[in-house]
Short mmCIF file of C-alpha atoms and ligand atoms in Angstrom, two decimals:
data_model
loop_
_atom_site.label_atom_id
_atom_site.label_comp_id
_atom_site.label_asym_id
_atom_site.label_seq_id
_atom_site.Cartn_x
_atom_site.Cartn_y
_atom_site.Cartn_z
CA UNK A 1 19.56 26.31 121.60
CA UNK A 2 17.58 28.05 119.49
CA UNK A 3 14.52 30.71 121.24
CA UNK A 4 11.51 28.62 120.84
CA UNK A 5 8.18 30.22 119.89
CA UNK A 6 4.52 29.35 119.94
CA UNK A 7 1.75 30.79 117.52
CA UNK A 8 -2.15 31.13 118.23
CA UNK A 9 -4.42 31.28 115.56
CA UNK A 10 -7.88 32.36 117.00
CA UNK A 11 -11.18 31.83 114.89
CA UNK A 12 -13.72 33.25 116.03
CA UNK A 13 -16.97 31.60 115.29
CA UNK A 14 -19.45 29.51 116.84
CA UNK A 15 -22.81 27.65 115.63
CA UNK A 16 -24.81 29.08 117.89
CA UNK A 17 -23.86 31.14 121.21
CA UNK A 18 -23.26 28.62 124.43
CA UNK A 19 -25.42 29.90 127.54
CA UNK A 20 -22.80 30.58 129.84
CA UNK A 21 -20.08 32.12 127.08
CA UNK A 22 -18.88 35.38 127.15
CA UNK A 23 -15.78 35.09 124.64
CA UNK A 24 -15.49 37.58 122.24
CA UNK A 25 -16.83 34.56 119.81
CA UNK A 26 -20.02 34.86 117.83
CA UNK A 27 -22.56 33.50 114.90
CA UNK A 28 -20.83 34.95 112.32
CA UNK A 29 -22.70 33.89 107.99
CA UNK A 30 -20.20 31.81 106.89
CA UNK A 31 -19.38 34.48 104.25
CA UNK A 32 -17.51 35.23 106.36
CA UNK A 33 -14.85 32.50 107.02
CA UNK A 34 -12.71 32.58 103.49
CA UNK A 35 -11.84 36.17 103.67
CA UNK A 36 -11.52 35.69 107.73
CA UNK A 37 -8.91 32.60 106.15
CA UNK A 38 -6.40 34.82 103.67
CA UNK A 39 -6.38 37.69 106.62
CA UNK A 40 -5.17 35.57 108.69
CA UNK A 41 -2.31 34.19 106.12
CA UNK A 42 -1.80 37.75 104.76
CA UNK A 43 -1.89 38.19 108.99
CA UNK A 44 1.28 35.91 108.94
CA UNK A 45 2.40 36.59 105.56
CA UNK A 46 2.60 40.98 107.10
CA UNK A 47 3.62 39.96 110.39
CA UNK A 48 7.39 41.48 110.51
CA UNK A 49 6.48 45.03 109.06
CA UNK A 50 3.13 45.36 111.04
CA UNK A 51 5.16 44.20 114.82
CA UNK A 52 7.78 46.88 113.27
CA UNK A 53 5.20 49.67 112.78
CA UNK A 54 3.85 49.71 116.18
CA UNK A 55 7.38 49.88 118.06
CA UNK A 56 6.86 45.58 118.83
CA UNK A 57 9.96 43.77 118.61
CA UNK A 58 10.36 40.27 117.16
CA UNK A 59 11.69 37.56 118.49
CA UNK A 60 15.02 37.03 117.06
CA UNK A 61 15.99 33.89 115.43
CA UNK A 62 12.90 32.11 116.93
CA UNK A 63 12.10 28.70 116.06
CA UNK A 64 8.00 27.46 116.14
CA UNK A 65 7.48 24.21 117.79
CA UNK A 66 4.42 24.75 118.72
CA UNK A 67 0.28 25.93 117.33
CA UNK A 68 -2.89 26.28 118.35
CA UNK A 69 -5.41 26.97 116.23
CA UNK A 70 -8.32 27.96 118.65
CA UNK A 71 -11.31 29.65 119.28
CA UNK A 72 -15.23 29.76 118.90
CA UNK A 73 -15.38 26.37 116.77
CA UNK A 74 -12.27 26.65 113.99
CA UNK A 75 -13.42 22.90 112.93
CA UNK A 76 -16.33 24.99 111.43
CA UNK A 77 -13.33 26.73 108.34
CA UNK A 78 -12.82 24.68 105.88
CA UNK A 79 -10.46 21.98 106.13
CA UNK A 80 -8.27 23.47 103.09
CA UNK A 81 -8.69 27.39 104.63
CA UNK A 82 -7.03 25.60 107.95
CA UNK A 83 -4.03 24.14 105.95
CA UNK A 84 -3.66 27.03 104.32
CA UNK A 85 -2.76 28.87 107.36
CA UNK A 86 -0.04 26.23 108.64
CA UNK A 87 1.21 26.64 105.47
CA UNK A 88 1.27 30.68 105.91
CA UNK A 89 3.47 29.58 109.19
CA UNK A 90 5.90 26.99 107.49
CA UNK A 91 6.43 29.54 105.10
CA UNK A 92 7.18 32.15 107.24
CA UNK A 93 8.79 31.27 109.52
CA UNK A 94 11.52 28.34 110.62
CA UNK A 95 9.21 25.51 111.37
CA UNK A 96 10.17 22.22 113.49
CA UNK A 97 6.62 21.51 114.16
CA UNK A 98 6.20 18.74 117.42
CA UNK A 99 2.75 19.87 118.40
CA UNK A 100 -0.20 21.37 116.30
CA UNK A 101 -3.73 21.90 117.57
CA UNK A 102 -6.41 22.14 116.49
CA UNK A 103 -9.42 22.83 119.20
CA UNK A 104 -13.07 21.10 117.69
CA UNK A 105 -16.75 20.60 118.10
CA UNK A 106 -18.17 16.67 118.57
CA UNK A 107 -20.79 17.99 115.34
CA UNK A 108 -18.90 19.09 112.95
CA UNK A 109 -16.36 16.59 112.93
CA UNK A 110 -16.43 14.31 109.29
CA UNK A 111 -14.47 11.46 108.94
CA UNK A 112 -13.38 13.84 105.45
CA UNK A 113 -12.55 16.38 107.81
CA UNK A 114 -10.17 14.28 110.52
CA UNK A 115 -7.94 13.04 107.52
CA UNK A 116 -7.45 16.96 106.00
CA UNK A 117 -6.21 17.66 109.14
CA UNK A 118 -4.53 15.06 109.24
CA UNK A 119 -2.82 15.92 105.38
CA UNK A 120 -2.69 19.73 107.10
CA UNK A 121 -0.49 18.67 109.88
CA UNK A 122 -2.10 18.47 112.63
CA UNK A 123 -1.80 15.91 114.93
CA UNK A 124 -3.43 17.08 117.45
CA UNK A 125 -7.45 17.48 118.71
CA UNK A 126 -8.50 19.64 121.51
CA UNK A 127 -12.59 18.36 122.03
CA UNK A 128 -15.13 20.48 123.71
CA UNK A 129 -16.86 17.57 125.29
CA UNK A 130 -17.59 19.62 128.54
CA UNK A 131 -20.08 17.08 129.09
CA UNK A 132 -22.07 13.28 128.39
CA UNK A 133 -24.23 13.73 130.04
CA UNK A 134 -27.27 15.64 127.46
CA UNK A 135 -29.51 17.12 129.49
CA UNK A 136 -26.42 19.14 130.87
CA UNK A 137 -25.33 19.62 127.33
CA UNK A 138 -29.63 20.94 126.23
CA UNK A 139 -28.99 23.63 128.59
CA UNK A 140 -26.11 24.61 128.01
CA UNK A 141 -26.87 25.29 124.78
CA UNK A 142 -24.52 23.39 122.72
CA UNK A 143 -25.23 21.97 119.76
CA UNK A 144 -23.45 18.05 120.61
CA UNK A 145 -24.55 15.28 122.58
CA UNK A 146 -22.98 12.82 123.98
CA UNK A 147 -23.28 10.32 121.20
CA UNK A 148 -21.12 12.57 119.01
CA UNK A 149 -18.64 12.93 121.23
CA UNK A 150 -17.88 9.00 120.87
CA UNK A 151 -18.59 9.29 116.36
CA UNK A 152 -16.11 12.07 116.52
CA UNK A 153 -13.27 10.37 119.16
CA UNK A 154 -12.84 7.09 116.69
CA UNK A 155 -13.54 9.13 113.29
CA UNK A 156 -10.62 11.13 114.48
CA UNK A 157 -8.51 7.67 115.73
CA UNK A 158 -9.24 6.29 112.79
CA UNK A 159 -7.75 8.90 110.77
CA UNK A 160 -4.55 8.44 112.90
CA UNK A 161 -4.61 11.17 115.76
CA UNK A 162 -2.96 10.03 118.53
CA UNK A 163 -3.04 12.84 120.53
CA UNK A 164 -6.59 14.11 121.72
CA UNK A 165 -7.29 15.86 124.53
CA UNK A 166 -11.03 16.61 125.81
CA UNK A 167 -12.71 19.70 128.40
CA UNK A 168 -15.26 19.16 130.74
CA UNK A 169 -16.65 21.76 132.76
CA UNK A 170 -17.96 21.33 136.81
CA UNK A 171 -20.47 23.45 137.92
CA UNK A 172 -22.75 22.54 134.71
CA UNK A 173 -26.31 23.45 135.12
CA UNK A 174 -28.43 20.42 136.06
CA UNK A 175 -25.10 18.18 136.67
CA UNK A 176 -25.30 16.23 140.14
CA UNK A 177 -22.41 14.34 141.38
CA UNK A 178 -23.89 11.25 140.16
CA UNK A 179 -23.81 12.70 136.62
CA UNK A 180 -20.49 14.57 137.18
CA UNK A 181 -19.10 11.09 138.30
CA UNK A 182 -20.38 9.96 134.65
CA UNK A 183 -18.78 12.38 132.73
CA UNK A 184 -15.26 11.02 133.79
CA UNK A 185 -16.24 7.47 133.50
CA UNK A 186 -17.27 7.92 130.11
CA UNK A 187 -14.11 10.73 129.80
CA UNK A 188 -11.71 6.99 130.99
CA UNK A 189 -13.32 4.83 128.54
CA UNK A 190 -12.36 7.39 125.97
CA UNK A 191 -8.76 7.64 127.14
CA UNK A 192 -8.16 10.85 125.46
CA UNK A 193 -4.09 11.24 125.71
CA UNK A 194 -5.09 15.28 127.69
CA UNK A 195 -7.92 16.35 129.98
CA UNK A 196 -9.70 20.07 130.93
CA UNK A 197 -11.12 20.30 133.15
CA UNK A 198 -12.31 23.94 133.39
CA UNK A 199 -14.64 24.88 136.91
CA UNK A 200 -17.75 26.77 135.41
CA UNK A 201 -17.30 30.72 135.74
CA UNK A 202 -20.34 32.80 136.17
CA UNK A 203 -19.56 35.92 133.77
CA UNK A 204 -22.04 38.30 134.25
CA UNK A 205 -22.18 39.50 131.17
CA UNK A 206 -23.70 35.69 129.66
CA UNK A 207 -27.00 34.89 129.20
CA UNK A 208 -26.76 32.56 131.43
CA UNK A 209 -25.37 35.22 134.32
CA UNK A 210 -27.96 37.82 133.77
CA UNK A 211 -30.42 35.32 134.82
CA UNK A 212 -28.55 33.95 137.80
CA UNK A 213 -28.80 38.74 138.27
CA UNK A 214 -31.81 38.97 137.61
CA UNK A 215 -34.07 35.52 137.13
CA UNK A 216 -36.02 33.05 134.95
CA UNK A 217 -36.49 29.84 134.08
CA UNK A 218 -35.02 29.99 130.38
CA UNK A 219 -31.19 29.20 131.14
CA UNK A 220 -32.01 26.64 133.93
CA UNK A 221 -29.61 29.21 136.10
CA UNK A 222 -31.36 26.97 139.24
CA UNK A 223 -29.95 24.55 138.65
CA UNK A 224 -26.37 25.47 138.82
CA UNK A 225 -24.65 23.28 141.27
CA UNK A 226 -22.68 25.21 144.25
CA UNK A 227 -19.66 26.35 145.50
CA UNK A 228 -20.08 22.97 147.52
CA UNK A 229 -20.67 20.69 144.44
CA UNK A 230 -17.88 22.61 142.61
CA UNK A 231 -15.30 21.51 144.67
CA UNK A 232 -16.57 18.25 144.64
CA UNK A 233 -16.40 17.60 141.41
CA UNK A 234 -12.90 19.00 141.31
CA UNK A 235 -11.86 17.15 143.64
CA UNK A 236 -13.92 13.46 142.39
CA UNK A 237 -11.60 14.36 139.33
CA UNK A 238 -8.20 14.77 140.31
CA UNK A 239 -8.59 11.18 142.10
CA UNK A 240 -10.16 9.89 138.93
CA UNK A 241 -7.97 10.63 136.79
CA UNK A 242 -4.75 9.94 139.50
CA UNK A 243 -6.17 6.42 139.17
CA UNK A 244 -6.20 6.70 135.77
CA UNK A 245 -2.46 8.18 135.23
CA UNK A 246 -3.28 11.33 133.79
CA UNK A 247 -0.60 13.96 135.51
CA UNK A 248 -2.32 17.42 136.78
CA UNK A 249 1.09 18.83 136.03
CA UNK A 250 -1.84 22.63 135.57
CA UNK A 251 -5.52 23.55 137.76
CA UNK A 252 -6.83 22.24 135.63
CA UNK A 253 -4.95 20.71 133.19
CA UNK A 254 -4.61 16.89 133.02
CA UNK A 255 -1.98 14.12 130.57
CA UNK A 256 -0.77 11.08 129.84
CA UNK A 257 2.78 10.66 130.42
CA UNK A 258 4.86 13.40 127.63
CA UNK A 259 1.46 14.36 126.47
CA UNK A 260 1.13 17.71 128.65
CA UNK A 261 0.41 20.59 126.27
CA UNK A 262 3.62 21.80 125.03
CA UNK A 263 2.08 24.87 122.84
CA UNK A 264 -0.35 26.04 126.82
CA UNK A 265 2.87 25.44 129.31
CA UNK A 266 4.50 28.35 126.95
CA UNK A 267 1.75 30.19 128.43
CA UNK A 268 2.59 29.31 131.96
CA UNK A 269 5.90 29.86 131.58
CA UNK A 270 5.93 33.26 130.15
CA UNK A 271 7.58 31.63 126.66
CA UNK A 272 6.75 34.28 123.43
CA UNK A 273 4.09 33.53 122.05
CA UNK A 274 2.25 35.44 118.87
CA UNK A 275 -1.36 35.37 118.13
CA UNK A 276 -3.15 35.54 114.61
CA UNK A 277 -6.70 36.65 113.86
CA UNK A 278 -9.05 39.19 115.77
CA UNK A 279 -8.80 38.58 119.94
CA UNK A 280 -5.17 37.46 119.43
CA UNK A 281 -3.46 37.70 122.05
CA UNK A 282 0.65 37.87 121.89
CA UNK A 283 3.63 37.86 123.77
CA UNK A 284 7.32 38.23 123.07
CA UNK A 285 9.00 38.68 127.18
CA UNK A 286 8.60 42.40 126.90
CA UNK A 287 5.88 43.14 125.55
CA UNK A 288 2.01 42.02 125.04
CA UNK A 289 -0.43 43.12 122.53
CA UNK A 290 -3.84 42.12 121.29
CA UNK A 291 -5.09 42.51 117.80
CA UNK A 292 -8.55 43.77 116.99
CA UNK A 293 -12.01 41.82 118.47
CA UNK A 294 -14.30 42.30 115.70
CA UNK A 295 -13.47 39.89 113.03
CA UNK A 296 -15.41 42.03 110.51
CA UNK A 297 -13.23 44.84 111.93
CA UNK A 298 -10.20 42.88 111.87
CA UNK A 299 -10.48 41.41 108.27
CA UNK A 300 -10.94 45.23 107.36
CA UNK A 301 -7.81 46.63 109.11
CA UNK A 302 -5.63 43.52 107.09
CA UNK A 303 -7.07 44.01 103.84
CA UNK A 304 -6.91 47.78 103.70
CA UNK A 305 -2.46 47.21 105.24
CA UNK A 306 -3.56 48.66 108.33
CA UNK A 307 -2.15 47.53 112.04
CA UNK A 308 -4.97 45.33 113.85
CA UNK A 309 -3.25 45.53 117.40
CA UNK A 310 -5.93 48.01 119.71
CA UNK A 311 -3.44 47.45 122.98
CA UNK A 312 0.02 47.03 123.35
CA UNK A 313 1.77 47.58 126.93
CA UNK A 314 5.52 47.51 128.14
CA UNK A 315 5.34 44.82 131.23
CA UNK A 316 6.74 46.63 133.75
CA UNK A 317 9.67 44.62 135.65
CA UNK A 318 6.84 44.60 138.69
CA UNK A 319 4.39 42.95 136.54
CA UNK A 320 6.81 40.25 134.71
CA UNK A 321 6.94 39.20 138.76
CA UNK A 322 3.34 38.65 139.48
CA UNK A 323 3.18 36.83 136.28
CA UNK A 324 5.78 34.72 136.62
CA UNK A 325 4.61 34.19 140.64
CA UNK A 326 0.79 33.27 139.52
CA UNK A 327 1.29 31.12 135.72
CA UNK A 328 4.35 29.67 138.53
CA UNK A 329 2.19 28.50 140.36
CA UNK A 330 -0.54 27.19 138.65
CA UNK A 331 1.57 24.59 137.91
CA UNK A 332 0.86 21.92 140.19
CA UNK A 333 5.15 21.19 140.40
CA UNK A 334 5.29 24.86 141.75
CA UNK A 335 7.90 27.72 141.57
CA UNK A 336 11.99 28.41 142.03
CA UNK A 337 11.41 31.33 144.86
CA UNK A 338 15.09 31.57 144.60
CA UNK A 339 15.48 31.96 140.66
CA UNK A 340 12.33 34.64 140.83
CA UNK A 341 13.88 36.27 144.07
CA UNK A 342 17.00 36.52 141.51
CA UNK A 343 16.15 37.84 139.03
CA UNK A 344 14.24 40.36 140.30
CA UNK A 345 15.90 40.98 143.04
CA UNK A 346 12.82 40.95 144.92
CA UNK A 347 12.97 39.49 148.98
CA UNK A 348 9.65 37.19 148.60
CA UNK A 349 10.22 34.64 151.05
CA UNK A 350 8.53 36.49 154.62
CA UNK A 351 5.10 37.40 152.53
CA UNK A 352 5.50 33.38 151.60
CA UNK A 353 6.20 32.45 154.85
CA UNK A 354 3.74 33.89 156.02
CA UNK A 355 1.04 32.08 152.85
CA UNK A 356 2.15 29.48 153.99
CA UNK A 357 1.24 29.36 157.62
CA UNK A 358 -2.11 29.85 156.19
CA UNK A 359 -2.06 26.84 154.62
CA UNK A 360 -1.98 28.02 151.63
CA UNK A 361 1.25 27.08 149.55
CA UNK A 362 3.92 24.78 150.90
CA UNK A 363 7.04 25.20 150.79
CA UNK A 364 10.33 22.23 149.55
CA UNK A 365 13.58 23.41 149.45
CA UNK A 366 12.64 27.22 147.32
CA UNK A 367 9.95 25.78 145.88
CA UNK A 368 6.90 26.60 146.58
CA UNK A 369 3.60 24.89 145.90
CA UNK A 370 0.05 25.81 145.95
CA UNK A 371 -1.54 23.34 149.06
CA UNK A 372 -2.99 20.34 147.09
CA UNK A 373 -6.27 21.38 149.33
CA UNK A 374 -6.58 24.36 147.89
CA UNK A 375 -5.99 23.69 144.17
CA UNK A 376 -10.01 24.56 143.60
CA UNK A 377 -9.98 27.92 145.06
CA UNK A 378 -6.56 29.06 143.27
CA UNK A 379 -8.21 32.70 142.96
CA UNK A 380 -8.30 32.78 146.73
CA UNK A 381 -5.00 32.08 147.32
CA UNK A 382 -3.69 34.86 144.54
CA UNK A 383 -5.52 37.31 146.05
CA UNK A 384 -3.66 36.81 149.07
CA UNK A 385 -0.17 36.35 147.40
CA UNK A 386 -0.58 40.20 146.57
CA UNK A 387 -2.79 42.19 149.62
S1 SF4 B 401 -18.86 26.92 121.69
FE1 SF4 B 401 -17.09 28.04 122.79
S2 SF4 B 401 -16.42 29.94 122.63
FE2 SF4 B 401 -17.82 28.98 121.39
S3 SF4 B 401 -19.97 30.22 122.31
FE3 SF4 B 401 -19.39 28.00 123.14
S4 SF4 B 401 -18.34 27.85 124.70
FE4 SF4 B 401 -18.06 30.63 123.28
#
């Protein structure tokens, strides 16, 4: 079977900056959108030369089966620009596209855009819903309101998009047990095929994070739920989604049967993917590399025929082993210890046995999984795994 390859396209533009966000995304003049999309198409066309010049090995004889256009807010781009990006992928790679995802924010979705996305070849839309509570959305600096999510879902369904994913964030300012339950109920009433639930991580570089550190009232830092509340929110989500028929397949991800994200599974399975666009990351099985983060610098490099890469690392054997464990354990199916031990000629059993005795993981034959009650605090388990 031909090697499968995923393609990620990064669109780093947002309408406003959410208070909790410290991604390499920002509010740029929309006069940059069109040159940016053209640069992405050019990077896709030029990728064999760009890789060769940088000493990066191409993924040989690969067929692209998943594309994920994420951000930022890619739904801000003209649908024709998104269509050109997909066309560039089709003309420069062997493709059997099974899953083609676009990230979209609810307030940016119109009937015309939804129809154009579908016509361009997108068959999955991942919506940044975050909450169904307007008070929480306002405090987080989001542009949409609960009603926009309902309206957008209908427009996407009307356009024939039969695979929707909703993101929710557990831990937004003003979130309570009651409002969280309400968000979950409303998500279930719209029945997206897939849901991602992210636990709020306070980043010191975000405006909310700075308010947590230095005080203030502007971003509602004092209304953040505590860690115990977040753990309750997560556990409640696990129970609600399971009883509604969703399969919990990764720490933060649930899908109706057959709707697990094929693209994102590649990251956790260490399968190869190419990233195009500013700040996009790539992995060919042995090397990881990243593009320049600044969109203007990225566009200038591509327009001048220069390398757009700003980091390149050879993944060592030890790193590869650690990645297999960390990424593998994120999946609820767990990892096959015997396979990893034989692949890396490593003995991991004594360490795993210690973790099992501490209740952090559970074992079944050669399969190791995170203990169900440790999913909400998986980072703590990962720290112990290598200490
Ligand atoms: S839309 Fe996403 S990427 Fe953009 S500011 Fe908000 S959280 Fe960050």
